[in-house]
Short mmCIF file of C-alpha atoms in Angstrom, two decimals:
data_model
loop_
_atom_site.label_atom_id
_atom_site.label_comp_id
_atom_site.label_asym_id
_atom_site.label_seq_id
_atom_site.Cartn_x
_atom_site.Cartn_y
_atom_site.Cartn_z
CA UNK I 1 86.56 156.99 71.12
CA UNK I 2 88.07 153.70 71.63
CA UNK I 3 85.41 152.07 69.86
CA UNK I 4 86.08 154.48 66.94
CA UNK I 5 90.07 153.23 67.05
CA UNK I 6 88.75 149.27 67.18
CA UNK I 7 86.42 149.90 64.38
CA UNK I 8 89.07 152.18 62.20
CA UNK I 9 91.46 148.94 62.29
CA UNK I 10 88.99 146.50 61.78
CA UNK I 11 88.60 148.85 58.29
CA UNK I 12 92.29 148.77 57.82
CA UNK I 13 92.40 145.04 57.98
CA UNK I 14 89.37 144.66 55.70
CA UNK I 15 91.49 146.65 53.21
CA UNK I 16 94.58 144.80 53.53
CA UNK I 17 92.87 141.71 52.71
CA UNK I 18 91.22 142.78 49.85
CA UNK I 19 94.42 144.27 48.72
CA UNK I 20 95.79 140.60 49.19
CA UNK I 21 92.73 139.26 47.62
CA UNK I 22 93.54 141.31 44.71
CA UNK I 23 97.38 140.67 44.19
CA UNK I 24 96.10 136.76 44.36
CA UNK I 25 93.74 137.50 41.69
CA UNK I 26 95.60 139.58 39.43
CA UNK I 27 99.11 138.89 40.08
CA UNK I 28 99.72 134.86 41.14
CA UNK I 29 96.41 133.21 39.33
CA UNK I 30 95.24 132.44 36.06
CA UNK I 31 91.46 133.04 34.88
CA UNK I 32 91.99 134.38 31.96
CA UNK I 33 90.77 131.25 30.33
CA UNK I 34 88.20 130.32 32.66
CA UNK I 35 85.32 130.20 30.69
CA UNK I 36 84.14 133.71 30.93
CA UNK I 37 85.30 133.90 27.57
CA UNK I 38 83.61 133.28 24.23
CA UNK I 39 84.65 130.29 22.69
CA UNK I 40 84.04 127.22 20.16
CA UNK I 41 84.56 123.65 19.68
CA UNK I 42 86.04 121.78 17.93
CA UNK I 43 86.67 117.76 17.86
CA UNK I 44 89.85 115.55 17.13
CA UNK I 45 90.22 111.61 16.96
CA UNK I 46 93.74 110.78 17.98
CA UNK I 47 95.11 107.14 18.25
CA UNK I 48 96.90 107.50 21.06
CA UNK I 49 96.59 110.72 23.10
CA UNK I 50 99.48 109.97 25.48
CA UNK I 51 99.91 111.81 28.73
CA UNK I 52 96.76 114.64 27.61
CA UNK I 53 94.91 115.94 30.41
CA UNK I 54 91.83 118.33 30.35
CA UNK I 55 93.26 122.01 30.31
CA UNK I 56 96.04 121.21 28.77
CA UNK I 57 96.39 123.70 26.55
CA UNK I 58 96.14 124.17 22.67
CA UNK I 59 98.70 125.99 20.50
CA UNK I 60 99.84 127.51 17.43
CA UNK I 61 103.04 128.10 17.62
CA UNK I 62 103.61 128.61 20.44
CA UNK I 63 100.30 130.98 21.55
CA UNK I 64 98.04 129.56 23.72
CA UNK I 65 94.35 129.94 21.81
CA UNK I 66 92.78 127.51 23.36
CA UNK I 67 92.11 124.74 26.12
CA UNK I 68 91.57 121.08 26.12
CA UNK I 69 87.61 120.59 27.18
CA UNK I 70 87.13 116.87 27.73
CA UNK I 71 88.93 113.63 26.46
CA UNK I 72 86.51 110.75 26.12
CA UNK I 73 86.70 107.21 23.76
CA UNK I 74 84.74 107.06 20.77
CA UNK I 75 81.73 104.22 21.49
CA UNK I 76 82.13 102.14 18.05
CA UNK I 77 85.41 102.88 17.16
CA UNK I 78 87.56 103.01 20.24
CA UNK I 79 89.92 105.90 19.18
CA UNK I 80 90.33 108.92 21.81
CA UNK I 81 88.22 111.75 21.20
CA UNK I 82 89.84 115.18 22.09
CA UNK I 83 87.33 117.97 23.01
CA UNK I 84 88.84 122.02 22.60
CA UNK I 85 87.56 124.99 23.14
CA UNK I 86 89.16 127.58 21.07
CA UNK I 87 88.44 131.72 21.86
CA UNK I 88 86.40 133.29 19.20
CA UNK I 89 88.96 135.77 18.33
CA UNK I 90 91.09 132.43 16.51
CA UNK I 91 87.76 131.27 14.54
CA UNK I 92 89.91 131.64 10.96
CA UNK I 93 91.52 128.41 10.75
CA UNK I 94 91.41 127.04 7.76
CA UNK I 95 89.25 123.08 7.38
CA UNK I 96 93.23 121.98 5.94
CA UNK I 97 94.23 122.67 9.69
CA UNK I 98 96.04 119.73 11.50
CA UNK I 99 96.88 118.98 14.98
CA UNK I 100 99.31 116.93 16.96
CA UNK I 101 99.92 115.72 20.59
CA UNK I 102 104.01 117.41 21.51
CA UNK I 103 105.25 118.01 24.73
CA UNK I 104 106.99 121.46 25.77
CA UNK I 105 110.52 120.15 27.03
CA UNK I 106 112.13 117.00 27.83
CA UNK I 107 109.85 116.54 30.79
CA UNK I 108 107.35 119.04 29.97
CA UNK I 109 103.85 118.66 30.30
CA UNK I 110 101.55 117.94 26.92
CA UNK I 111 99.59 119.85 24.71
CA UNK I 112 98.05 120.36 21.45
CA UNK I 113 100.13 121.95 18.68
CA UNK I 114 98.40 123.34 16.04
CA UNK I 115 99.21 123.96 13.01
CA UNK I 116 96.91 126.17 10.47
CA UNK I 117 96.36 124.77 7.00
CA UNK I 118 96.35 126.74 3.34
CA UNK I 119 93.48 129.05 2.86
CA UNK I 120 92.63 128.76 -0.30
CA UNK I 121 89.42 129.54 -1.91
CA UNK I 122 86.87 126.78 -1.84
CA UNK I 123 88.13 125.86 1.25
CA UNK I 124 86.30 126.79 4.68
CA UNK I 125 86.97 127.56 8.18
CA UNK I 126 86.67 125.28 11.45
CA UNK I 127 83.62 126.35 13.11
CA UNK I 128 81.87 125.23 15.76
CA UNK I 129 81.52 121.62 16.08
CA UNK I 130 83.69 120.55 13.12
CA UNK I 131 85.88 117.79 13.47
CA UNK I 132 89.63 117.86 12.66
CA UNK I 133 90.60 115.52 10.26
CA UNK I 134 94.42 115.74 9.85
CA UNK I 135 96.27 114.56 13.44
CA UNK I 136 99.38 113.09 14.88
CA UNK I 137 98.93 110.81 18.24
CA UNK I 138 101.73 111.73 20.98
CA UNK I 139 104.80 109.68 21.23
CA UNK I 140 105.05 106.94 23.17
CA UNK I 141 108.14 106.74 24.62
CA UNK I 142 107.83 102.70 24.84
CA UNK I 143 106.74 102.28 21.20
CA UNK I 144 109.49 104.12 20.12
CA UNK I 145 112.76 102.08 22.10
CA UNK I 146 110.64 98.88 20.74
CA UNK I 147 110.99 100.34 17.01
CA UNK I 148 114.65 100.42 17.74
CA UNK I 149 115.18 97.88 19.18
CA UNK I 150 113.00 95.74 16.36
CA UNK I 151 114.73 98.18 13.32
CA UNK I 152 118.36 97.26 14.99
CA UNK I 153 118.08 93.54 15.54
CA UNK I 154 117.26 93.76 11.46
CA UNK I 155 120.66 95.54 10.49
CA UNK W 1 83.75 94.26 82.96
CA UNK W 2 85.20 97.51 84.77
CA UNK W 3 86.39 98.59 81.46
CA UNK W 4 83.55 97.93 79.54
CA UNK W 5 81.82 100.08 82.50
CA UNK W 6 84.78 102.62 81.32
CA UNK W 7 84.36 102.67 77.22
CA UNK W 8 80.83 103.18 78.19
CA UNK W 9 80.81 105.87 80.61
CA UNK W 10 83.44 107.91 78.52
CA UNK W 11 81.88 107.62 75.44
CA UNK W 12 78.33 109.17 76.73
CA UNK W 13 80.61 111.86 77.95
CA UNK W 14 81.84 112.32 74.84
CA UNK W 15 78.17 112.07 73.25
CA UNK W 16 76.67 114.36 75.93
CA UNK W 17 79.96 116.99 75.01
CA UNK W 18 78.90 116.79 71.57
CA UNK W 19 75.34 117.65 72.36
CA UNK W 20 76.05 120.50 74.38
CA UNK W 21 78.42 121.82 71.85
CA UNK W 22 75.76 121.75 69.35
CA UNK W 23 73.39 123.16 71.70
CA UNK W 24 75.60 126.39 72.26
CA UNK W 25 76.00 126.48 68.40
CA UNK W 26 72.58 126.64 67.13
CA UNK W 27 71.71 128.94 70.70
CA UNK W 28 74.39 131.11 69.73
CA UNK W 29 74.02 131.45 65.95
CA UNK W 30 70.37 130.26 65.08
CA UNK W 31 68.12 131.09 67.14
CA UNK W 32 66.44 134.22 66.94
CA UNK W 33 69.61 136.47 65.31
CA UNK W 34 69.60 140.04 65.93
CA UNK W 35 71.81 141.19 63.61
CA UNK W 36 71.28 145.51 65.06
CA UNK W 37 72.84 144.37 68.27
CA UNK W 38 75.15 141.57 66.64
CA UNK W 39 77.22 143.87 64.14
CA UNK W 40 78.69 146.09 66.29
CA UNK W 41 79.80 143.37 68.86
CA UNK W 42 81.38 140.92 66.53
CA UNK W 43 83.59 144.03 64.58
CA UNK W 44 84.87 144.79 68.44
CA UNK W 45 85.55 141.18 68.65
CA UNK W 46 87.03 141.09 64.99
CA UNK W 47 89.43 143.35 66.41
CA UNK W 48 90.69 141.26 69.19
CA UNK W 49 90.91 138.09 67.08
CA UNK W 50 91.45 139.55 63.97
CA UNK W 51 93.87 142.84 63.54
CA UNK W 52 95.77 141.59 67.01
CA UNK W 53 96.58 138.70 65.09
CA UNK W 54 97.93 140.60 61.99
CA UNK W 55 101.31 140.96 63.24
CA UNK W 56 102.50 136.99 63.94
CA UNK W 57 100.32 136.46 60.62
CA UNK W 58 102.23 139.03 58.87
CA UNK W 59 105.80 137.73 60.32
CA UNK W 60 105.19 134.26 59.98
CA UNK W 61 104.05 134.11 56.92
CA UNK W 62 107.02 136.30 55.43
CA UNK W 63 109.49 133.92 56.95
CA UNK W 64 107.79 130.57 55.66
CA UNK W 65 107.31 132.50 52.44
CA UNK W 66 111.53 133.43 52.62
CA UNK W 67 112.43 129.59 53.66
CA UNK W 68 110.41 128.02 51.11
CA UNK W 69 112.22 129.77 48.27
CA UNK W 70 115.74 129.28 49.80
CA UNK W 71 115.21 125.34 50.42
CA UNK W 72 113.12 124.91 46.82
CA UNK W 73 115.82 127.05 44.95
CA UNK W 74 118.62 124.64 46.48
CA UNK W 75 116.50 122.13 44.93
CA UNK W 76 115.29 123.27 41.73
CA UNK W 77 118.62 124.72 40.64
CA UNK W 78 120.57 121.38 40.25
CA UNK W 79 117.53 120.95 37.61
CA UNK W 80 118.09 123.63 35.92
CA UNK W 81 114.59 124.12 37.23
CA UNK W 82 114.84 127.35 39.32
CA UNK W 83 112.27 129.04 37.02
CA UNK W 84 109.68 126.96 38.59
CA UNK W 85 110.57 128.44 42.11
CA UNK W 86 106.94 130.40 41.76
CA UNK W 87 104.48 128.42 41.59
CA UNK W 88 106.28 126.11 43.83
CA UNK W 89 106.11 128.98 46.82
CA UNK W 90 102.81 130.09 45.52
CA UNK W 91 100.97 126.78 45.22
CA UNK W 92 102.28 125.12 48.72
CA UNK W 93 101.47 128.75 50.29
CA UNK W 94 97.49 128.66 48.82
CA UNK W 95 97.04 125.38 48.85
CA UNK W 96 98.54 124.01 52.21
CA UNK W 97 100.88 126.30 54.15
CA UNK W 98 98.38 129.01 53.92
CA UNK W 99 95.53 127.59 55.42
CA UNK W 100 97.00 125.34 58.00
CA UNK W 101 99.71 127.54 59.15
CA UNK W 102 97.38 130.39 59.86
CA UNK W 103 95.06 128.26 61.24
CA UNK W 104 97.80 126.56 63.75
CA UNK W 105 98.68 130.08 64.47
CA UNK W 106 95.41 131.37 65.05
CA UNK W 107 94.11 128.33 67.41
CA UNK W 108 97.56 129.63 69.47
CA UNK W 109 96.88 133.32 69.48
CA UNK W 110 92.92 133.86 69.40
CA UNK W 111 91.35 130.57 69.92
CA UNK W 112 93.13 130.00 73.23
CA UNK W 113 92.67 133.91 74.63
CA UNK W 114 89.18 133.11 73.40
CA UNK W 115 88.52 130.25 75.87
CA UNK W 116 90.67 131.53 78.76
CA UNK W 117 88.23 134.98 78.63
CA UNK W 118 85.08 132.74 78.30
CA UNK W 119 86.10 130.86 80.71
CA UNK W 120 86.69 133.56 83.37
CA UNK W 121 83.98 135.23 82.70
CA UNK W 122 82.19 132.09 83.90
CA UNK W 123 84.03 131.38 86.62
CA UNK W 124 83.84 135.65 88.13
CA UNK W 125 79.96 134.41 87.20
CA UNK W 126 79.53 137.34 84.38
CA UNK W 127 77.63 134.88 82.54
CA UNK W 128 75.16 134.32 85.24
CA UNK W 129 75.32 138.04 85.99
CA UNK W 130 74.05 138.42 82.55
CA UNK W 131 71.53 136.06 82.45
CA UNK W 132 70.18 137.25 85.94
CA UNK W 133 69.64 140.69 83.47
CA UNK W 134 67.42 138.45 81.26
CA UNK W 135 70.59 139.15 78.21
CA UNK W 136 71.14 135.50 76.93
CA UNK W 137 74.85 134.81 76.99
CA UNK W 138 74.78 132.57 74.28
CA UNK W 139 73.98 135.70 72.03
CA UNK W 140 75.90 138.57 73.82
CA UNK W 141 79.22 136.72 74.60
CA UNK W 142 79.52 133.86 72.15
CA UNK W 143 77.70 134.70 68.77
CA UNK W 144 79.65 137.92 68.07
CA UNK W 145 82.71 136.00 69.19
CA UNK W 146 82.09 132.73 66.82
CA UNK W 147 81.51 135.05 63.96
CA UNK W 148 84.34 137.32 64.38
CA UNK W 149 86.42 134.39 64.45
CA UNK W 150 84.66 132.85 61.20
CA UNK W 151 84.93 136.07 59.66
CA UNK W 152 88.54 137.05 60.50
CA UNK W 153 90.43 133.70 59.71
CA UNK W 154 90.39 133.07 55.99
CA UNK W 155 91.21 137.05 56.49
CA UNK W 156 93.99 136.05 57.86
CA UNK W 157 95.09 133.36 55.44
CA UNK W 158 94.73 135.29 52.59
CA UNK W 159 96.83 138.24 53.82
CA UNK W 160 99.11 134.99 54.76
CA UNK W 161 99.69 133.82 51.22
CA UNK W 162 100.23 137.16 49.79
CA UNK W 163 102.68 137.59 52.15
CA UNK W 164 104.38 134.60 52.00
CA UNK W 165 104.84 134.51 48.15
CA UNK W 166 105.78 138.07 48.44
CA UNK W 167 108.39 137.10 50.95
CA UNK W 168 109.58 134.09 47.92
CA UNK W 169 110.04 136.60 45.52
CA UNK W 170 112.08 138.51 47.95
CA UNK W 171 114.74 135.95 48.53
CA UNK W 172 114.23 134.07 45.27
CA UNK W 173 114.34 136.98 42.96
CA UNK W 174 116.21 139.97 44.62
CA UNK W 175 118.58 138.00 46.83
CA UNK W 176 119.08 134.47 44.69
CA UNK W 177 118.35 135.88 41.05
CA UNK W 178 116.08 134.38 39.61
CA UNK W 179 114.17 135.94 36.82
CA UNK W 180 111.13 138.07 38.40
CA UNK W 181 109.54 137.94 34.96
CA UNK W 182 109.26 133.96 34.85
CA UNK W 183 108.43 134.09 38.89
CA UNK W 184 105.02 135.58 38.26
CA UNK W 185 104.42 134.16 34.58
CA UNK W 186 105.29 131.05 35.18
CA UNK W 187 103.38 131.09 38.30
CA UNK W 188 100.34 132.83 36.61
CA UNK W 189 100.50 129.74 33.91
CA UNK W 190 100.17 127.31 36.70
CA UNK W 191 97.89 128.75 39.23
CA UNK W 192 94.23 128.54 39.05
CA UNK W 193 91.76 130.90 40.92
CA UNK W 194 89.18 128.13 41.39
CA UNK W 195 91.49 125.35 41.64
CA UNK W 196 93.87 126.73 44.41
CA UNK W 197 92.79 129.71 45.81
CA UNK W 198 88.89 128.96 46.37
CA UNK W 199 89.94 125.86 47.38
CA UNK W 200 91.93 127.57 49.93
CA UNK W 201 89.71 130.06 51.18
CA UNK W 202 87.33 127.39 51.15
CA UNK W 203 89.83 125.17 53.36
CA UNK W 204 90.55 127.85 55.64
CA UNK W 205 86.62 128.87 56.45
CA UNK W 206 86.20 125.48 57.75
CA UNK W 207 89.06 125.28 59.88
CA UNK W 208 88.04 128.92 61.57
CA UNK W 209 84.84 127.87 62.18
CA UNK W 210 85.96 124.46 63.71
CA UNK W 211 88.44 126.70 66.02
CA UNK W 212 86.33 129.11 66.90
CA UNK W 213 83.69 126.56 67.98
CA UNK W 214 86.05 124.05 69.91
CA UNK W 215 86.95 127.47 71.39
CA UNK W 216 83.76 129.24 72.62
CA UNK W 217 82.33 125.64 73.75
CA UNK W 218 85.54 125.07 75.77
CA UNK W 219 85.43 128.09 77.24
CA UNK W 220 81.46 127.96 78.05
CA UNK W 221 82.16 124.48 79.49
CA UNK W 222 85.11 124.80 81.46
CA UNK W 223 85.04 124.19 85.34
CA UNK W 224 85.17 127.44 86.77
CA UNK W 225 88.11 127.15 89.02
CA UNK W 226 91.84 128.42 87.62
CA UNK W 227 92.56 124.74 86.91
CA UNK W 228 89.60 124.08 85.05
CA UNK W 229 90.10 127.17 82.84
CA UNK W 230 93.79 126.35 82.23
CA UNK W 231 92.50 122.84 81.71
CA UNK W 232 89.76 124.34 78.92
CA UNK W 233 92.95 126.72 77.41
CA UNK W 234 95.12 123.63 76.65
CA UNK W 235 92.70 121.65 75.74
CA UNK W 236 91.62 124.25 72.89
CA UNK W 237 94.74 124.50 71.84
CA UNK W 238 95.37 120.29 71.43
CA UNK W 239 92.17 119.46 70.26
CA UNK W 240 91.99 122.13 67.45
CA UNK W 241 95.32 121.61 66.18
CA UNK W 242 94.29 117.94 66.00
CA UNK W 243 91.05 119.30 64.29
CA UNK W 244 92.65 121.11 61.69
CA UNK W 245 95.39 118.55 60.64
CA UNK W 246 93.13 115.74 60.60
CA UNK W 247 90.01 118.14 58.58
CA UNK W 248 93.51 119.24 56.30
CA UNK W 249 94.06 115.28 55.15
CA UNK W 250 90.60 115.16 54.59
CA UNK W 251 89.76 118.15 52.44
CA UNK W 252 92.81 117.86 50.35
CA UNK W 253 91.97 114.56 49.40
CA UNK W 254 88.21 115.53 48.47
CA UNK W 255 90.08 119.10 46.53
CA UNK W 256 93.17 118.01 45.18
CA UNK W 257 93.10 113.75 45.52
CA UNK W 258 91.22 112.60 42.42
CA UNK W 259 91.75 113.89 39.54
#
């Protein structure tokens, strides 16, 4: 009987930490986006990508529809070249589609705004592999303060 | 030259230690495994390490779960950053607290009853008894014991981290008032099962299995007089602590150091 009782609570604490394996899983982390998914690719060449980090994550206005895959440097040009992976369900965005590098808050982290072109006819949508053509490089807070400081020693 | 004598003679010790301990690991857990006569041993012994430690678990980590969202919402709120309170409780909880605490907690509460009843059961000669009966020790007494401990710890540090950011949202959301909504989804946005929480499960099965082994070994070596046993207990206690904040450093810089 008493090994009954030992082996009834070694059951009960095999349930609680599944139970707490659970909350972790549902409740406190995020694998929503983590790769299970379907998804496609596109590519951007930015000048300057800023503070960018792989998952950072890729928006349109303010929905989160994809992630950042890789960040690498172009071998004959030099400019950064920004790797996405965008879920299938988002695979109408038009070719006229443009992106740019903002940051959410003053001291926010970075991500990818994007910002869906005019469908029109003639014109087709990003698919897999296609490069964006349109994008804006993140601001640099340093280039900025010396554009002032070069625009007000002028005036 | 007396010392050089010294270094020498101390540090075969420590070789010959280290051979011994490996020797009761691989007897123990290697060689021949009967897992018929195994499984119902080591869920008696998950008992005593495991569900007896539920309740300091359980406690401690609702307090350090409570603390850690008082002091980081003192913090946060002169930054108009109190929103962030979540993932602040829930990523030192999975990635650090968790882990460590538990396994502080647990080299306290299991490993040293672990040693102490090893230890006497060499020194009342049960061991010897046992062999004498042709039952290898190494199988009956310290393989259901190593694996219950293996088993029971990251057990323990999960329930530990639920608990603990439970405990955050209690005094962060219901007692401070914060938002509960941007508690979780802000946390949710910023924790990452791979990232944090197989890191930390990861994390914690190596620092049960270094416990449980500095434990059994201690306890299978000790000098079997009182002295030597409370001599093995303590030195359970010190040396896995040690273990486990040194192996801590280590693995969070191999997890979490480059980027």
């Amino acid at each position: 009987m008493k090994s009954k009782k030992a082996e009834l609570l070694v059951g009960v604490f095999v349930v609680l930490t599944i139970a707490a394996g659970l909350m972790l899983a549902l409740n406190v982390a995020n694998n929503s986006m983590s790769g299970s998914d379907d998804t496609y690719t596109l590519y951007a060449k930015f000048d300057n990508i800023g503070g960018l980090k792989v998952r950072s994550a890729v928006k349109v206005g303010g929905v989160t529809v994809g992630r950042v895959d890789n960040i690498s440097l172009g071998s004959t040009d030099f400019t950064p070249i920004v790797t996405m992976s965008i879920l299938s369900e988002f695979d109408q965005f038009p070719e006229t589609s443009s992106v740019s590098i903002l940051t959410s808050g003053l001291l926010g982290e970075q991500y990818i705004g994007f910002q869906p072109g005019f469908a029109m006819e003639g014109i087709e949508s990003l698919g897999q592999g296609d490069y964006i053509e349109d994008t804006k490089s993140a601001l640099v807070l340093e280039d900025l303060i010396g554009q002032f400081l070069f625009s007000s020693n002028d005036g | 030259m007396n010392w050089l004598i010294n270094l020498g003679a101390s540090t075969l010790n420590r070789l010959e230690m280290f051979g011994r301990a490996t020797l009761m690991l691989f007897g123990a857990v290697v060689a021949k495994p009967q897992p018929l006569k195994l499984i119902p041993l080591t869920i008696k012994q998950i008992h005593v390490v495991g569900v007896q430690s539920l309740l300091i678990i359980v406690v401690s980590g609702l307090f350090i779960g409570m603390v850690m969202s008082l002091q980081g919402y003192t913090i946060l709120v002169s930054y108009g950053a109190e929103g962030s309170l979540g993932p602040m409780v829930a990523l030192s909880l999975l990635r650090e607290l968790g882990p460590v605490v538990t396994a502080l907690l647990f080299a306290g509460r299991a490993g040293s009853a672990l040693t102490a009843e090893i230890g006497l059961m060499k020194a009342t000669e049960q061991l010897s008894s046992l062999e004498m009966m042709a039952v290898d020790p190494l199988r009956r007494v310290i393989a259901p014991r190593l694996w219950a401990g293996i088993i029971s710890m990251p057990m323990l540090a999960l329930i530990f981290s639920a608990v603990g950011i439970l405990g955050g949202h209690l005094v962060g959301v219901d007692w401070l008032g914060v938002d509960s909504g941007s508690y979780w989804s802000i946390m949710q946005a910023t924790v990452d099962w791979n990232k944090d929480v197989v890191n930390g499960i990861i994390k914690s099965i190596v620092f049960a299995f270094v416990i449980t082994w500095i434990a059994t070994f201690k306890g299978y070596d000790s000098i079997p007089t009182s002295e030597g046993i409370s001599k093995a207990t303590t030195e359970t206690v010190v040396f896995s602590s040690l273990a486990v904040l040194g192996l801590d450093f280590i693995l969070t810089a191999l997890m979490f150091g480059i980027e």
